[in-house]
PDB file of N, CA, C and O in Angstrom:
ATOM      1  N   UNK I   1       4.440   9.270  -3.971  1.00 61.00           N
ATOM      2  CA  UNK I   1       5.400   8.946  -2.922  1.00 61.00           C
ATOM      3  C   UNK I   1       5.197   8.828  -1.558  1.00 61.00           C
ATOM      4  O   UNK I   1       4.111   9.693  -1.262  1.00 61.00           O
ATOM      5  N   UNK I   2       5.381   7.739  -0.757  1.00 68.00           N
ATOM      6  CA  UNK I   2       4.682   7.747   0.622  1.00 68.00           C
ATOM      7  C   UNK I   2       5.316   8.653   1.528  1.00 68.00           C
ATOM      8  O   UNK I   2       6.607   8.998   1.209  1.00 68.00           O
ATOM      9  N   UNK I   3       4.746   9.058   2.401  1.00 62.00           N
ATOM     10  CA  UNK I   3       5.237  10.222   3.073  1.00 62.00           C
ATOM     11  C   UNK I   3       6.627   9.709   3.949  1.00 62.00           C
ATOM     12  O   UNK I   3       6.462   8.691   4.376  1.00 62.00           O
ATOM     13  N   UNK I   4       7.336  10.594   4.031  1.00 58.00           N
ATOM     14  CA  UNK I   4       9.089  10.208   4.500  1.00 58.00           C
ATOM     15  C   UNK I   4       9.910   9.749   3.497  1.00 58.00           C
ATOM     16  O   UNK I   4      11.171   9.809   3.645  1.00 58.00           O
ATOM     17  N   UNK I   5       9.341   9.452   2.531  1.00 59.00           N
ATOM     18  CA  UNK I   5      10.554   8.992   1.558  1.00 59.00           C
ATOM     19  C   UNK I   5      11.037  10.271   0.508  1.00 59.00           C
ATOM     20  O   UNK I   5      10.323  11.366   0.342  1.00 59.00           O
ATOM     21  N   UNK I   6      11.991  10.265   0.419  1.00 58.00           N
ATOM     22  CA  UNK I   6      13.000  11.167  -0.706  1.00 58.00           C
ATOM     23  C   UNK I   6      13.087  12.247   0.592  1.00 58.00           C
ATOM     24  O   UNK I   6      13.451  13.329  -0.329  1.00 58.00           O
ATOM     25  N   UNK I   7      13.090  12.049   1.811  1.00 62.00           N
ATOM     26  CA  UNK I   7      13.770  13.242   2.662  1.00 62.00           C
ATOM     27  C   UNK I   7      14.902  12.374   2.991  1.00 62.00           C
ATOM     28  O   UNK I   7      15.652  11.517   2.705  1.00 62.00           O
ATOM     29  N   UNK I   8      15.164  13.112   4.343  1.00 65.00           N
ATOM     30  CA  UNK I   8      16.251  12.814   5.339  1.00 65.00           C
ATOM     31  C   UNK I   8      15.398  11.443   6.313  1.00 65.00           C
ATOM     32  O   UNK I   8      14.622  11.504   6.588  1.00 65.00           O
ATOM     33  N   UNK I   9      16.620  10.768   6.827  1.00 62.00           N
ATOM     34  CA  UNK I   9      15.867   9.294   7.541  1.00 62.00           C
ATOM     35  C   UNK I   9      15.651   9.913   8.611  1.00 62.00           C
ATOM     36  O   UNK I   9      14.257   9.212   9.366  1.00 62.00           O
ATOM     37  N   UNK I  10      15.541  11.073   9.545  1.00 65.00           N
ATOM     38  CA  UNK I  10      14.973  11.596  10.606  1.00 65.00           C
ATOM     39  C   UNK I  10      13.473  11.654  10.136  1.00 65.00           C
ATOM     40  O   UNK I  10      12.684  11.180  10.893  1.00 65.00           O
ATOM     41  N   UNK I  11      13.462  12.374   9.080  1.00 65.00           N
ATOM     42  CA  UNK I  11      11.769  12.576   8.564  1.00 65.00           C
ATOM     43  C   UNK I  11      11.181  11.157   8.435  1.00 65.00           C
ATOM     44  O   UNK I  11       9.864  10.759   8.817  1.00 65.00           O
ATOM     45  N   UNK I  12      11.711  10.046   7.830  1.00 60.00           N
ATOM     46  CA  UNK I  12      10.890   8.866   7.928  1.00 60.00           C
ATOM     47  C   UNK I  12      10.760   8.326   8.705  1.00 60.00           C
ATOM     48  O   UNK I  12       9.743   7.270   8.713  1.00 60.00           O
ATOM     49  N   UNK I  13      11.638   8.293   9.658  1.00 70.00           N
ATOM     50  CA  UNK I  13      11.721   7.783  10.807  1.00 70.00           C
ATOM     51  C   UNK I  13      10.546   8.417  11.904  1.00 70.00           C
ATOM     52  O   UNK I  13       9.901   7.295  13.071  1.00 70.00           O
ATOM     53  N   UNK I  14      10.084   9.519  11.598  1.00 70.00           N
ATOM     54  CA  UNK I  14       8.827  10.027  12.593  1.00 70.00           C
ATOM     55  C   UNK I  14       7.268   9.910  11.643  1.00 70.00           C
ATOM     56  O   UNK I  14       6.254   9.568  12.812  1.00 70.00           O
ATOM     57  N   UNK I  15       7.473   9.146  10.617  1.00 71.00           N
ATOM     58  CA  UNK I  15       6.199   8.503   9.661  1.00 71.00           C
ATOM     59  C   UNK I  15       5.575   7.125  10.583  1.00 71.00           C
ATOM     60  O   UNK I  15       6.273   6.277  10.717  1.00 71.00           O
ATOM     61  N   UNK I  16       4.583   7.535  11.030  1.00 82.00           N
ATOM     62  CA  UNK I  16       3.910   6.060  11.734  1.00 82.00           C
ATOM     63  C   UNK I  16       3.308   5.449  10.201  1.00 82.00           C
ATOM     64  O   UNK I  16       2.823   6.002   9.126  1.00 82.00           O
ATOM     65  N   UNK I  17       2.943   3.878  10.215  1.00 82.00           N
ATOM     66  CA  UNK I  17       2.709   3.156   9.562  1.00 82.00           C
ATOM     67  C   UNK I  17       0.944   3.583   8.855  1.00 82.00           C
ATOM     68  O   UNK I  17       0.540   3.341   7.933  1.00 82.00           O
ATOM     69  N   UNK I  18       0.325   3.855   9.641  1.00 86.00           N
ATOM     70  CA  UNK I  18      -0.973   4.180   9.848  1.00 86.00           C
ATOM     71  C   UNK I  18      -1.165   5.546   8.919  1.00 86.00           C
ATOM     72  O   UNK I  18      -1.869   5.487   7.868  1.00 86.00           O
ATOM     73  N   UNK I  19      -0.071   5.990   8.606  1.00 83.00           N
ATOM     74  CA  UNK I  19      -0.282   7.543   7.371  1.00 83.00           C
ATOM     75  C   UNK I  19      -0.191   6.941   6.569  1.00 83.00           C
ATOM     76  O   UNK I  19      -0.824   7.140   5.242  1.00 83.00           O
ATOM     77  N   UNK I  20       1.109   5.596   6.035  1.00 82.00           N
ATOM     78  CA  UNK I  20       1.239   4.896   4.693  1.00 82.00           C
ATOM     79  C   UNK I  20       0.099   4.384   4.800  1.00 82.00           C
ATOM     80  O   UNK I  20      -0.254   3.936   3.378  1.00 82.00           O
ATOM     81  N   UNK I  21      -0.690   3.214   5.573  1.00 89.00           N
ATOM     82  CA  UNK I  21      -2.148   2.987   5.188  1.00 89.00           C
ATOM     83  C   UNK I  21      -3.045   3.533   4.859  1.00 89.00           C
ATOM     84  O   UNK I  21      -3.520   3.277   3.722  1.00 89.00           O
ATOM     85  N   UNK I  22      -3.186   4.806   5.490  1.00 91.00           N
ATOM     86  CA  UNK I  22      -4.144   5.859   4.568  1.00 91.00           C
ATOM     87  C   UNK I  22      -3.901   6.314   2.929  1.00 91.00           C
ATOM     88  O   UNK I  22      -4.585   6.555   2.396  1.00 91.00           O
ATOM     89  N   UNK I  23      -2.382   6.626   3.124  1.00 88.00           N
ATOM     90  CA  UNK I  23      -2.132   6.894   1.727  1.00 88.00           C
ATOM     91  C   UNK I  23      -2.453   5.776   0.821  1.00 88.00           C
ATOM     92  O   UNK I  23      -3.082   6.019  -0.488  1.00 88.00           O
ATOM     93  N   UNK I  24      -1.979   4.636   0.684  1.00 89.00           N
ATOM     94  CA  UNK I  24      -2.112   3.105   0.031  1.00 89.00           C
ATOM     95  C   UNK I  24      -3.777   3.230  -0.161  1.00 89.00           C
ATOM     96  O   UNK I  24      -3.996   2.772  -1.255  1.00 89.00           O
ATOM     97  N   UNK I  25      -4.454   3.714   0.810  1.00 90.00           N
ATOM     98  CA  UNK I  25      -6.029   3.146   0.574  1.00 90.00           C
ATOM     99  C   UNK I  25      -6.734   4.263  -0.013  1.00 90.00           C
ATOM    100  O   UNK I  25      -7.461   4.069  -0.959  1.00 90.00           O
ATOM    101  N   UNK I  26      -5.995   5.341   0.200  1.00 90.00           N
ATOM    102  CA  UNK I  26      -6.760   6.537  -0.624  1.00 90.00           C
ATOM    103  C   UNK I  26      -6.617   6.433  -2.166  1.00 90.00           C
ATOM    104  O   UNK I  26      -7.217   6.577  -2.865  1.00 90.00           O
ATOM    105  N   UNK I  27      -4.867   6.048  -2.518  1.00 88.00           N
ATOM    106  CA  UNK I  27      -4.915   5.553  -3.570  1.00 88.00           C
ATOM    107  C   UNK I  27      -5.692   4.551  -4.709  1.00 88.00           C
ATOM    108  O   UNK I  27      -6.429   4.847  -5.698  1.00 88.00           O
ATOM    109  N   UNK I  28      -6.038   3.516  -3.295  1.00 86.00           N
ATOM    110  CA  UNK I  28      -6.615   2.564  -3.929  1.00 86.00           C
ATOM    111  C   UNK I  28      -8.128   3.004  -4.539  1.00 86.00           C
ATOM    112  O   UNK I  28      -8.777   2.747  -5.740  1.00 86.00           O
ATOM    113  N   UNK I  29      -8.687   3.585  -3.426  1.00 84.00           N
ATOM    114  CA  UNK I  29     -10.033   3.823  -3.490  1.00 84.00           C
ATOM    115  C   UNK I  29     -10.529   5.088  -4.570  1.00 84.00           C
ATOM    116  O   UNK I  29     -11.206   5.105  -5.190  1.00 84.00           O
ATOM    117  N   UNK I  30      -9.475   6.187  -4.661  1.00 85.00           N
ATOM    118  CA  UNK I  30      -9.706   7.036  -5.643  1.00 85.00           C
ATOM    119  C   UNK I  30      -9.513   6.455  -7.318  1.00 85.00           C
ATOM    120  O   UNK I  30      -9.776   6.926  -8.178  1.00 85.00           O
ATOM    121  N   UNK I  31      -9.295   5.195  -7.726  1.00 78.00           N
ATOM    122  CA  UNK I  31      -9.378   4.559  -8.980  1.00 78.00           C
ATOM    123  C   UNK I  31     -10.565   4.171  -9.012  1.00 78.00           C
ATOM    124  O   UNK I  31     -10.636   4.602 -10.338  1.00 78.00           O
ATOM    125  N   UNK I  32     -11.598   4.460  -8.270  1.00 66.00           N
ATOM    126  CA  UNK I  32     -12.876   3.871  -8.254  1.00 66.00           C
ATOM    127  C   UNK I  32     -13.117   2.713  -9.121  1.00 66.00           C
ATOM    128  O   UNK I  32     -12.718   1.856  -9.211  1.00 66.00           O
ATOM    129  N   UNK I  33     -14.796   2.691  -8.972  1.00 66.00           N
ATOM    130  CA  UNK I  33     -15.270   0.923  -9.419  1.00 66.00           C
ATOM    131  C   UNK I  33     -14.576   1.151 -11.022  1.00 66.00           C
ATOM    132  O   UNK I  33     -14.341   1.934 -11.727  1.00 66.00           O
ATOM    133  N   UNK I  34     -14.317  -0.586 -11.171  1.00 68.00           N
ATOM    134  CA  UNK I  34     -13.501  -0.507 -12.198  1.00 68.00           C
ATOM    135  C   UNK I  34     -14.690  -1.303 -13.348  1.00 68.00           C
ATOM    136  O   UNK I  34     -15.909  -1.746 -12.601  1.00 68.00           O
ATOM    137  N   UNK I  35     -14.760  -1.196 -14.475  1.00 72.00           N
ATOM    138  CA  UNK I  35     -15.952  -1.975 -15.341  1.00 72.00           C
ATOM    139  C   UNK I  35     -15.870  -3.394 -15.012  1.00 72.00           C
ATOM    140  O   UNK I  35     -14.944  -3.922 -15.351  1.00 72.00           O
ATOM    141  N   UNK I  36     -17.062  -3.612 -15.021  1.00 73.00           N
ATOM    142  CA  UNK I  36     -17.912  -5.256 -15.260  1.00 73.00           C
ATOM    143  C   UNK I  36     -16.482  -5.792 -13.915  1.00 73.00           C
ATOM    144  O   UNK I  36     -16.618  -6.591 -14.130  1.00 73.00           O
ATOM    145  N   UNK I  37     -16.645  -5.007 -12.843  1.00 73.00           N
ATOM    146  CA  UNK I  37     -16.412  -5.809 -11.481  1.00 73.00           C
ATOM    147  C   UNK I  37     -14.676  -6.022 -11.676  1.00 73.00           C
ATOM    148  O   UNK I  37     -14.273  -6.794 -10.879  1.00 73.00           O
ATOM    149  N   UNK I  38     -13.766  -5.321 -12.476  1.00 81.00           N
ATOM    150  CA  UNK I  38     -12.463  -5.816 -12.868  1.00 81.00           C
ATOM    151  C   UNK I  38     -11.748  -5.283 -11.515  1.00 81.00           C
ATOM    152  O   UNK I  38     -12.151  -4.195 -11.104  1.00 81.00           O
ATOM    153  N   UNK I  39     -11.092  -5.965 -11.071  1.00 88.00           N
ATOM    154  CA  UNK I  39      -9.923  -5.575  -9.559  1.00 88.00           C
ATOM    155  C   UNK I  39      -8.721  -5.360 -10.437  1.00 88.00           C
ATOM    156  O   UNK I  39      -8.127  -5.159 -11.402  1.00 88.00           O
ATOM    157  N   UNK I  40      -8.163  -4.714  -9.294  1.00 90.00           N
ATOM    158  CA  UNK I  40      -6.279  -4.108  -9.405  1.00 90.00           C
ATOM    159  C   UNK I  40      -5.616  -5.124  -9.073  1.00 90.00           C
ATOM    160  O   UNK I  40      -5.538  -5.804  -8.221  1.00 90.00           O
ATOM    161  N   UNK I  41      -4.258  -5.246  -9.437  1.00 93.00           N
ATOM    162  CA  UNK I  41      -3.186  -6.112  -9.371  1.00 93.00           C
ATOM    163  C   UNK I  41      -2.605  -5.236  -8.332  1.00 93.00           C
ATOM    164  O   UNK I  41      -1.730  -4.166  -8.732  1.00 93.00           O
ATOM    165  N   UNK I  42      -2.158  -5.883  -7.391  1.00 94.00           N
ATOM    166  CA  UNK I  42      -0.924  -4.831  -5.992  1.00 94.00           C
ATOM    167  C   UNK I  42       0.217  -5.232  -6.104  1.00 94.00           C
ATOM    168  O   UNK I  42       0.219  -6.682  -6.181  1.00 94.00           O
ATOM    169  N   UNK I  43       1.316  -4.494  -6.454  1.00 95.00           N
ATOM    170  CA  UNK I  43       2.417  -5.181  -6.298  1.00 95.00           C
ATOM    171  C   UNK I  43       3.146  -4.549  -5.031  1.00 95.00           C
ATOM    172  O   UNK I  43       3.359  -3.010  -5.486  1.00 95.00           O
ATOM    173  N   UNK I  44       3.933  -4.995  -4.427  1.00 93.00           N
ATOM    174  CA  UNK I  44       4.701  -4.736  -3.270  1.00 93.00           C
ATOM    175  C   UNK I  44       6.176  -4.860  -2.979  1.00 93.00           C
ATOM    176  O   UNK I  44       6.141  -6.308  -3.407  1.00 93.00           O
ATOM    177  N   UNK I  45       6.959  -3.820  -2.709  1.00 92.00           N
ATOM    178  CA  UNK I  45       8.573  -4.263  -2.744  1.00 92.00           C
ATOM    179  C   UNK I  45       8.863  -3.933  -1.463  1.00 92.00           C
ATOM    180  O   UNK I  45       8.477  -3.056  -0.803  1.00 92.00           O
ATOM    181  N   UNK I  46       9.381  -5.228  -0.646  1.00 90.00           N
ATOM    182  CA  UNK I  46      10.188  -5.079   0.700  1.00 90.00           C
ATOM    183  C   UNK I  46       8.887  -4.697   1.885  1.00 90.00           C
ATOM    184  O   UNK I  46       7.718  -5.366   1.453  1.00 90.00           O
ATOM    185  N   UNK I  47       8.955  -3.449   2.209  1.00 87.00           N
ATOM    186  CA  UNK I  47       7.788  -3.055   3.149  1.00 87.00           C
ATOM    187  C   UNK I  47       6.629  -2.702   2.343  1.00 87.00           C
ATOM    188  O   UNK I  47       5.767  -3.035   3.014  1.00 87.00           O
ATOM    189  N   UNK I  48       6.987  -2.392   1.188  1.00 90.00           N
ATOM    190  CA  UNK I  48       5.277  -2.603   0.466  1.00 90.00           C
ATOM    191  C   UNK I  48       4.621  -3.706   0.510  1.00 90.00           C
ATOM    192  O   UNK I  48       3.748  -3.695   0.225  1.00 90.00           O
ATOM    193  N   UNK I  49       5.545  -4.679   0.305  1.00 94.00           N
ATOM    194  CA  UNK I  49       4.805  -5.721   0.788  1.00 94.00           C
ATOM    195  C   UNK I  49       3.695  -6.304   1.707  1.00 94.00           C
ATOM    196  O   UNK I  49       2.922  -6.529   1.325  1.00 94.00           O
ATOM    197  N   UNK I  50       4.117  -5.583   2.657  1.00 92.00           N
ATOM    198  CA  UNK I  50       3.367  -5.865   4.234  1.00 92.00           C
ATOM    199  C   UNK I  50       2.312  -4.738   3.964  1.00 92.00           C
ATOM    200  O   UNK I  50       1.498  -5.041   4.080  1.00 92.00           O
ATOM    201  N   UNK I  51       2.316  -3.579   3.057  1.00 93.00           N
ATOM    202  CA  UNK I  51       1.349  -2.554   3.120  1.00 93.00           C
ATOM    203  C   UNK I  51       0.658  -3.655   1.849  1.00 93.00           C
ATOM    204  O   UNK I  51      -1.150  -3.236   1.886  1.00 93.00           O
ATOM    205  N   UNK I  52       0.887  -4.031   0.913  1.00 94.00           N
ATOM    206  CA  UNK I  52      -0.039  -5.215  -0.270  1.00 94.00           C
ATOM    207  C   UNK I  52      -1.005  -6.069   0.967  1.00 94.00           C
ATOM    208  O   UNK I  52      -1.939  -5.914   0.458  1.00 94.00           O
ATOM    209  N   UNK I  53      -0.270  -6.573   1.046  1.00 95.00           N
ATOM    210  CA  UNK I  53      -1.277  -7.260   2.462  1.00 95.00           C
ATOM    211  C   UNK I  53      -2.039  -6.827   2.826  1.00 95.00           C
ATOM    212  O   UNK I  53      -3.091  -7.225   3.101  1.00 95.00           O
ATOM    213  N   UNK I  54      -1.557  -5.616   3.623  1.00 95.00           N
ATOM    214  CA  UNK I  54      -2.783  -5.211   4.393  1.00 95.00           C
ATOM    215  C   UNK I  54      -3.846  -4.611   3.365  1.00 95.00           C
ATOM    216  O   UNK I  54      -5.151  -4.602   3.611  1.00 95.00           O
ATOM    217  N   UNK I  55      -3.617  -4.120   2.229  1.00 93.00           N
ATOM    218  CA  UNK I  55      -4.785  -3.707   0.791  1.00 93.00           C
ATOM    219  C   UNK I  55      -5.754  -4.955   1.018  1.00 93.00           C
ATOM    220  O   UNK I  55      -6.742  -4.861   0.912  1.00 93.00           O
ATOM    221  N   UNK I  56      -4.947  -5.892   0.819  1.00 95.00           N
ATOM    222  CA  UNK I  56      -5.789  -7.162   0.527  1.00 95.00           C
ATOM    223  C   UNK I  56      -6.648  -7.704   1.382  1.00 95.00           C
ATOM    224  O   UNK I  56      -7.703  -8.319   1.286  1.00 95.00           O
ATOM    225  N   UNK I  57      -6.300  -7.440   2.542  1.00 96.00           N
ATOM    226  CA  UNK I  57      -7.134  -8.153   3.678  1.00 96.00           C
ATOM    227  C   UNK I  57      -8.375  -6.705   4.247  1.00 96.00           C
ATOM    228  O   UNK I  57      -9.523  -7.014   4.461  1.00 96.00           O
ATOM    229  N   UNK I  58      -7.766  -5.715   3.659  1.00 95.00           N
ATOM    230  CA  UNK I  58      -8.528  -4.438   3.932  1.00 95.00           C
ATOM    231  C   UNK I  58      -9.615  -4.394   2.695  1.00 95.00           C
ATOM    232  O   UNK I  58     -10.974  -4.324   3.190  1.00 95.00           O
ATOM    233  N   UNK I  59      -9.186  -4.811   1.651  1.00 91.00           N
ATOM    234  CA  UNK I  59     -10.339  -4.263   0.529  1.00 91.00           C
ATOM    235  C   UNK I  59     -10.075  -5.238  -0.354  1.00 91.00           C
ATOM    236  O   UNK I  59      -9.645  -5.617  -1.704  1.00 91.00           O
ATOM    237  N   UNK I  60     -10.345  -6.727  -0.203  1.00 92.00           N
ATOM    238  CA  UNK I  60     -10.135  -7.890  -0.792  1.00 92.00           C
ATOM    239  C   UNK I  60     -11.107  -7.808  -2.087  1.00 92.00           C
ATOM    240  O   UNK I  60     -11.032  -8.066  -2.914  1.00 92.00           O
ATOM    241  N   UNK I  61     -12.452  -7.106  -2.239  1.00 88.00           N
ATOM    242  CA  UNK I  61     -13.418  -6.921  -3.490  1.00 88.00           C
ATOM    243  C   UNK I  61     -12.489  -6.342  -4.496  1.00 88.00           C
ATOM    244  O   UNK I  61     -12.704  -6.224  -5.657  1.00 88.00           O
ATOM    245  N   UNK I  62     -11.508  -5.277  -4.120  1.00 89.00           N
ATOM    246  CA  UNK I  62     -11.147  -4.381  -4.986  1.00 89.00           C
ATOM    247  C   UNK I  62      -9.658  -5.041  -5.585  1.00 89.00           C
ATOM    248  O   UNK I  62      -9.321  -4.570  -6.303  1.00 89.00           O
ATOM    249  N   UNK I  63      -9.430  -6.318  -4.920  1.00 91.00           N
ATOM    250  CA  UNK I  63      -7.920  -6.491  -5.703  1.00 91.00           C
ATOM    251  C   UNK I  63      -8.078  -8.167  -5.912  1.00 91.00           C
ATOM    252  O   UNK I  63      -8.302  -9.042  -5.236  1.00 91.00           O
ATOM    253  N   UNK I  64      -7.168  -8.072  -7.388  1.00 91.00           N
ATOM    254  CA  UNK I  64      -7.319  -9.602  -8.062  1.00 91.00           C
ATOM    255  C   UNK I  64      -5.878 -10.636  -7.705  1.00 91.00           C
ATOM    256  O   UNK I  64      -6.084 -11.858  -7.570  1.00 91.00           O
ATOM    257  N   UNK I  65      -5.147  -9.844  -7.071  1.00 95.00           N
ATOM    258  CA  UNK I  65      -3.660 -10.450  -7.456  1.00 95.00           C
ATOM    259  C   UNK I  65      -2.784  -9.795  -6.221  1.00 95.00           C
ATOM    260  O   UNK I  65      -3.004  -8.657  -6.558  1.00 95.00           O
ATOM    261  N   UNK I  66      -1.826 -10.097  -5.762  1.00 96.00           N
ATOM    262  CA  UNK I  66      -0.942  -9.422  -4.932  1.00 96.00           C
ATOM    263  C   UNK I  66       0.047 -10.107  -5.004  1.00 96.00           C
ATOM    264  O   UNK I  66       0.396 -11.377  -5.340  1.00 96.00           O
ATOM    265  N   UNK I  67       1.083  -9.496  -5.721  1.00 97.00           N
ATOM    266  CA  UNK I  67       2.522 -10.158  -5.942  1.00 97.00           C
ATOM    267  C   UNK I  67       3.597  -9.063  -4.788  1.00 97.00           C
ATOM    268  O   UNK I  67       3.606  -7.948  -4.864  1.00 97.00           O
ATOM    269  N   UNK I  68       4.163 -10.182  -3.878  1.00 97.00           N
ATOM    270  CA  UNK I  68       5.041  -9.877  -3.349  1.00 97.00           C
ATOM    271  C   UNK I  68       6.292  -9.920  -3.402  1.00 97.00           C
ATOM    272  O   UNK I  68       7.150 -10.975  -3.432  1.00 97.00           O
ATOM    273  N   UNK I  69       7.232  -8.935  -3.352  1.00 96.00           N
ATOM    274  CA  UNK I  69       8.743  -8.960  -3.777  1.00 96.00           C
ATOM    275  C   UNK I  69       9.678  -8.790  -2.669  1.00 96.00           C
ATOM    276  O   UNK I  69       9.268  -7.477  -1.955  1.00 96.00           O
ATOM    277  N   UNK I  70      10.295  -9.438  -1.972  1.00 95.00           N
ATOM    278  CA  UNK I  70      11.308  -9.617  -1.713  1.00 95.00           C
ATOM    279  C   UNK I  70      10.639  -8.950   0.072  1.00 95.00           C
ATOM    280  O   UNK I  70      10.857  -7.964   1.207  1.00 95.00           O
ATOM    281  N   UNK I  71       9.677  -9.644   0.842  1.00 93.00           N
ATOM    282  CA  UNK I  71       8.761  -9.392   1.588  1.00 93.00           C
ATOM    283  C   UNK I  71       9.588  -9.752   2.971  1.00 93.00           C
ATOM    284  O   UNK I  71      10.247 -10.491   3.194  1.00 93.00           O
ATOM    285  N   UNK I  72       9.335  -8.677   4.061  1.00 90.00           N
ATOM    286  CA  UNK I  72      10.119  -8.930   5.251  1.00 90.00           C
ATOM    287  C   UNK I  72       9.612  -9.846   5.911  1.00 90.00           C
ATOM    288  O   UNK I  72       9.168  -9.422   7.236  1.00 90.00           O
ATOM    289  N   UNK I  73       9.567 -10.946   5.908  1.00 79.00           N
ATOM    290  CA  UNK I  73       8.126 -11.927   6.625  1.00 79.00           C
ATOM    291  C   UNK I  73       9.550 -13.027   6.793  1.00 79.00           C
ATOM    292  O   UNK I  73      10.237 -13.385   6.316  1.00 79.00           O
TER     293      UNK I  73
END
């Protein structure tokens, strides 16, 4: 889970976007190189859609598809 989730609203409000970006980037890069250059599909719900967009912009070579569900745009 992302930092601040499953806690109280006060702790969630103290988490900065950069922390969540670091967490999702660490997860994506920890998967490591995929066989034969395969890429991953990123699915984001609500605010996770914005994190998915950021991942796709930051790591385009690692992502084949981006699915955005209820993005707050």
